[in-house]
Coordinates of C-alpha atoms in Angstrom, one line a residue:
Chain I
M1 CA 133.7 44.9 104.3
K2 CA 136.3 44.6 101.5
L3 CA 135.8 47.4 98.9
A4 CA 137.0 48.0 95.4
I5 CA 136.8 51.5 94.0
Q6 CA 136.6 52.5 90.4
I7 CA 137.2 56.2 89.4
N8 CA 136.2 57.1 85.8
E9 CA 136.8 60.9 85.7
G10 CA 139.7 63.3 86.0
P11 CA 140.5 65.4 89.0
Y12 CA 139.0 68.8 88.5
T13 CA 136.3 69.0 85.8
H14 CA 134.3 66.3 87.6
E15 CA 133.6 65.8 91.3
A16 CA 134.1 62.0 91.1
S17 CA 137.6 61.8 92.3
V18 CA 137.1 64.1 95.3
S19 CA 133.9 62.2 96.2
A20 CA 135.9 59.0 96.0
L21 CA 138.6 60.4 98.2
N22 CA 136.0 61.3 100.8
Y23 CA 134.4 58.0 100.5
V24 CA 137.6 56.0 100.9
K25 CA 138.6 58.1 104.0
A26 CA 135.2 57.5 105.5
A27 CA 135.3 53.8 104.7
V28 CA 138.8 53.4 106.2
A29 CA 137.7 55.3 109.3
A30 CA 134.7 52.9 109.6
G31 CA 137.1 49.9 109.6
H32 CA 136.5 48.8 106.0
E33 CA 139.3 47.4 103.9
I34 CA 140.0 49.1 100.5
F35 CA 141.2 46.2 98.3
R36 CA 142.2 48.6 95.5
V37 CA 141.4 51.9 93.8
F38 CA 141.3 51.6 90.0
F39 CA 141.6 54.7 87.8
Y40 CA 140.0 54.4 84.4
H41 CA 138.9 56.6 81.4
D42 CA 140.0 60.2 82.3
G43 CA 140.3 59.0 85.9
V44 CA 144.0 58.2 85.0
N45 CA 144.7 61.9 85.1
N46 CA 144.4 61.7 88.9
G47 CA 147.8 59.9 88.9
T48 CA 150.1 62.6 87.7
R49 CA 152.5 64.4 90.1
F50 CA 152.8 67.3 87.8
T51 CA 149.6 69.1 88.8
T52 CA 150.1 72.4 90.5
P53 CA 146.7 73.9 91.4
P54 CA 146.6 77.3 93.2
Q55 CA 147.6 77.1 96.9
D56 CA 144.0 77.6 98.1
D57 CA 142.8 74.7 96.0
V58 CA 143.0 71.1 96.9
N59 CA 145.8 69.1 95.2
I60 CA 143.9 66.0 94.4
A61 CA 146.8 63.8 93.2
N62 CA 148.7 64.7 96.4
S63 CA 145.7 63.8 98.4
W64 CA 145.6 60.4 96.9
S65 CA 149.3 59.9 97.4
Q66 CA 149.0 60.9 101.0
L67 CA 146.0 58.5 101.5
A68 CA 147.9 55.7 99.9
K69 CA 150.9 56.3 102.2
D70 CA 148.8 56.6 105.4
H71 CA 146.7 53.5 104.8
K72 CA 148.8 51.4 102.4
I73 CA 146.1 51.7 99.7
D74 CA 146.8 50.2 96.3
L75 CA 146.2 52.9 93.6
V76 CA 146.2 51.4 90.1
V77 CA 146.1 53.4 86.9
C78 CA 144.9 51.5 83.8
V79 CA 147.8 51.1 81.4
A80 CA 145.7 51.4 78.1
A81 CA 143.9 54.5 79.3
A82 CA 147.1 56.0 80.7
Q83 CA 149.0 55.5 77.4
R84 CA 146.3 57.4 75.6
R85 CA 146.4 60.2 78.0
G86 CA 150.1 60.5 78.7
I87 CA 150.4 59.1 82.3
V88 CA 153.8 57.5 82.4
D89 CA 155.8 55.6 85.0
E90 CA 159.5 54.6 84.7
G91 CA 158.6 51.3 83.0
E92 CA 156.3 52.9 80.5
Q93 CA 158.9 55.6 79.9
K94 CA 161.5 53.1 78.9
R95 CA 159.1 50.9 77.0
N96 CA 157.7 53.7 74.9
G97 CA 160.8 55.8 74.6
K98 CA 159.4 58.9 76.4
D99 CA 161.7 61.6 77.7
G100 CA 160.2 61.6 81.2
N101 CA 157.6 60.2 83.5
N102 CA 154.9 61.8 85.7
I103 CA 153.3 59.1 87.9
A104 CA 152.5 60.3 91.4
D105 CA 153.7 58.6 94.6
G106 CA 151.7 55.7 95.6
F107 CA 150.2 55.1 92.1
R108 CA 151.2 52.2 89.8
I109 CA 150.3 51.5 86.2
S110 CA 148.8 48.1 85.4
G111 CA 146.3 46.3 83.3
L112 CA 142.5 46.1 83.3
G113 CA 142.7 42.7 84.8
Q114 CA 143.4 44.5 88.1
L115 CA 139.9 46.0 87.9
I116 CA 138.3 42.6 87.3
E117 CA 140.4 40.9 90.0
A118 CA 139.4 43.7 92.4
A119 CA 135.7 43.2 91.6
I120 CA 136.1 39.4 92.1
Q121 CA 138.0 39.7 95.4
S122 CA 136.0 42.5 97.0
D123 CA 132.5 42.4 98.5
R124 CA 131.5 45.5 96.6
L125 CA 132.7 47.5 93.6
I126 CA 131.9 51.1 94.0
T127 CA 132.1 53.3 90.9
F128 CA 132.6 57.1 90.8
G129 CA 131.8 58.9 87.6
D130 CA 128.9 60.0 85.4
Chain C
M1 CA 133.6 33.8 98.7
S2 CA 133.1 32.3 95.3
D3 CA 135.7 33.2 92.7
I4 CA 133.0 33.2 90.0
K5 CA 130.7 36.1 90.0
K6 CA 127.9 37.5 87.9
F7 CA 129.3 40.5 86.0
M8 CA 127.1 42.9 84.2
Y9 CA 128.4 45.6 81.9
I10 CA 125.8 48.4 81.4
N11 CA 126.4 50.3 78.2
R12 CA 124.2 53.4 78.0
R13 CA 126.2 55.9 75.9
A14 CA 126.4 56.5 72.2
P15 CA 129.5 54.8 70.6
Y16 CA 131.2 58.0 69.5
G17 CA 131.3 61.5 71.1
T18 CA 132.9 60.1 74.2
V19 CA 135.3 57.2 74.8
Y20 CA 133.2 55.3 77.3
A21 CA 131.8 52.8 74.9
W22 CA 135.1 51.8 73.4
E23 CA 136.9 51.6 76.8
S24 CA 134.0 49.6 78.1
L25 CA 134.5 47.1 75.4
E26 CA 138.1 46.9 76.3
V27 CA 137.2 45.9 79.8
V28 CA 134.8 43.3 78.5
L29 CA 137.4 41.7 76.3
I30 CA 140.1 41.7 79.0
G31 CA 137.6 40.6 81.6
A32 CA 136.6 37.6 79.5
A33 CA 139.9 35.9 80.4
F34 CA 138.7 35.7 84.0
D35 CA 136.0 33.1 83.3
Q36 CA 133.2 34.9 85.1
L37 CA 129.5 34.8 84.3
V38 CA 129.3 37.9 82.1
S39 CA 126.3 39.7 80.7
L40 CA 126.1 42.9 78.7
A41 CA 123.1 45.3 78.7
F42 CA 122.6 48.0 76.1
I43 CA 120.2 50.8 77.2
D44 CA 119.4 54.4 76.2
D45 CA 121.9 55.7 73.5
G46 CA 124.0 52.6 74.3
I47 CA 121.8 50.8 71.8
Y48 CA 123.6 52.7 69.0
Q49 CA 126.9 50.9 69.9
I50 CA 125.6 47.7 68.3
M51 CA 123.8 49.2 65.3
K52 CA 124.4 47.8 61.9
G53 CA 126.2 49.8 59.2
Q54 CA 128.3 52.1 61.3
D55 CA 130.6 54.3 59.2
T56 CA 133.0 56.6 61.0
S57 CA 135.1 57.5 57.9
Q58 CA 134.1 61.2 58.1
L59 CA 134.8 61.3 61.9
G60 CA 138.4 60.4 61.9
I61 CA 137.6 58.0 64.7
K62 CA 138.1 54.2 64.6
N63 CA 134.9 52.2 63.9
F64 CA 135.1 49.6 66.6
S65 CA 131.7 48.1 66.0
P66 CA 133.0 45.0 64.2
T67 CA 134.7 44.0 67.6
Y68 CA 131.2 43.3 69.1
G69 CA 131.0 40.5 66.6
A70 CA 133.8 38.7 68.5
L71 CA 132.0 38.6 71.8
G72 CA 130.5 35.2 71.1
D73 CA 134.1 33.8 70.6
Y74 CA 135.0 35.3 74.0
G75 CA 132.2 33.3 75.6
I76 CA 130.0 36.3 76.1
T77 CA 126.6 35.1 75.1
N78 CA 124.1 37.0 77.3
I79 CA 123.5 40.3 75.7
Y80 CA 120.4 42.2 76.7
V81 CA 118.8 45.1 74.8
E82 CA 116.2 47.2 76.5
K83 CA 112.9 47.2 74.5
E84 CA 111.9 50.7 75.5
S85 CA 115.3 52.1 74.5
L86 CA 114.9 50.5 71.0
E87 CA 111.3 51.8 70.6
E88 CA 112.1 55.3 71.8
R89 CA 114.7 55.5 69.0
G90 CA 112.4 54.0 66.3
L91 CA 114.7 51.0 66.0
T92 CA 114.0 47.2 65.9
L93 CA 116.2 44.1 66.4
D94 CA 116.8 44.1 62.7
D95 CA 118.7 47.4 63.0
L96 CA 121.2 45.7 65.3
I97 CA 124.3 43.7 64.5
P98 CA 123.2 40.1 64.7
L99 CA 125.5 39.0 67.5
K100 CA 125.7 35.2 67.7
Y101 CA 127.6 32.4 69.5
E102 CA 128.2 28.7 68.9
D103 CA 126.5 26.7 71.7
E104 CA 129.1 24.0 72.7
N105 CA 126.3 22.2 74.6
D106 CA 124.2 21.9 71.5
N107 CA 126.6 20.6 68.9
Y108 CA 128.0 24.1 68.3
A109 CA 124.7 25.3 66.8
E110 CA 124.8 29.0 66.1
K111 CA 122.5 31.0 68.4
D112 CA 121.5 34.6 68.9
S113 CA 123.2 36.3 71.8
I114 CA 120.8 39.3 71.9
K115 CA 117.7 39.1 74.0
V116 CA 115.3 42.1 73.9
V117 CA 113.9 42.6 77.4
T118 CA 111.6 45.2 78.9
A119 CA 113.0 47.7 81.5
S120 CA 111.3 45.8 84.3
E121 CA 112.7 42.4 83.1
L122 CA 116.1 44.1 82.9
A123 CA 115.7 45.4 86.4
K124 CA 115.2 41.8 87.7
I125 CA 118.3 40.7 85.8
L126 CA 120.3 43.5 87.3
E127 CA 119.1 42.5 90.8
E128 CA 120.7 39.1 90.2
Q129 CA 124.2 40.5 89.4
E130 CA 127.1 40.7 91.8
V131 CA 129.3 43.2 89.9
L132 CA 127.9 46.1 87.9
L133 CA 130.3 47.9 85.6
D134 CA 128.5 50.9 84.3
F135 CA 129.8 52.8 81.3

């Protein structure tokens, strides 16, 4: 089955992102295709490479980056939600005159149309959040 | 697979206090460009999103409720409001923004977009959907 994933919450306050990580790993292991993972609302905070949790804690952003690398999964951060919350890639840095960027490996910033397209192209849209 | 799907946006949170309602409306407006079959449902505190007379001047937060009035122009004409959620809050249809659209199949007659449905009717409508976006 072709799956689209939407994540609506940030990495630590809420379990949504970790649940989604586990779900995506299980889905890939079961032979399903992940069309795209779309990060929305505070979910965009999963896409910063600047998180440094204690060593005995899971680094959720790194886990997503690793998963994207291992299985060529498309991780998309909503641009409008990202701009509000300070998630920046090189393009956004230049466009908005910021002094740096923080997007994690394997993530890209794009528009909400990517969520709609993923829902159209996939057999199921699975949402993680409240 | 058909490229036209039935999309339902479920709005169940109050308009202010969290960003979900506003960011949901942003998805609805962007998504309208994809020519899908779109419906919106307002349940629970989501009802307050389309209440008349919203004034956020004391909150320091943008009042985005006028934007709902543009939904008809975006081709979004199926808006369901759950009857029980209205009643639990002591509200009636008259308390809501009168969302309308122009029916191009009926000489552009102005029609109401909002349909008040019971929870069980809404459940059946949800069963028919292919994509649920829940905010």
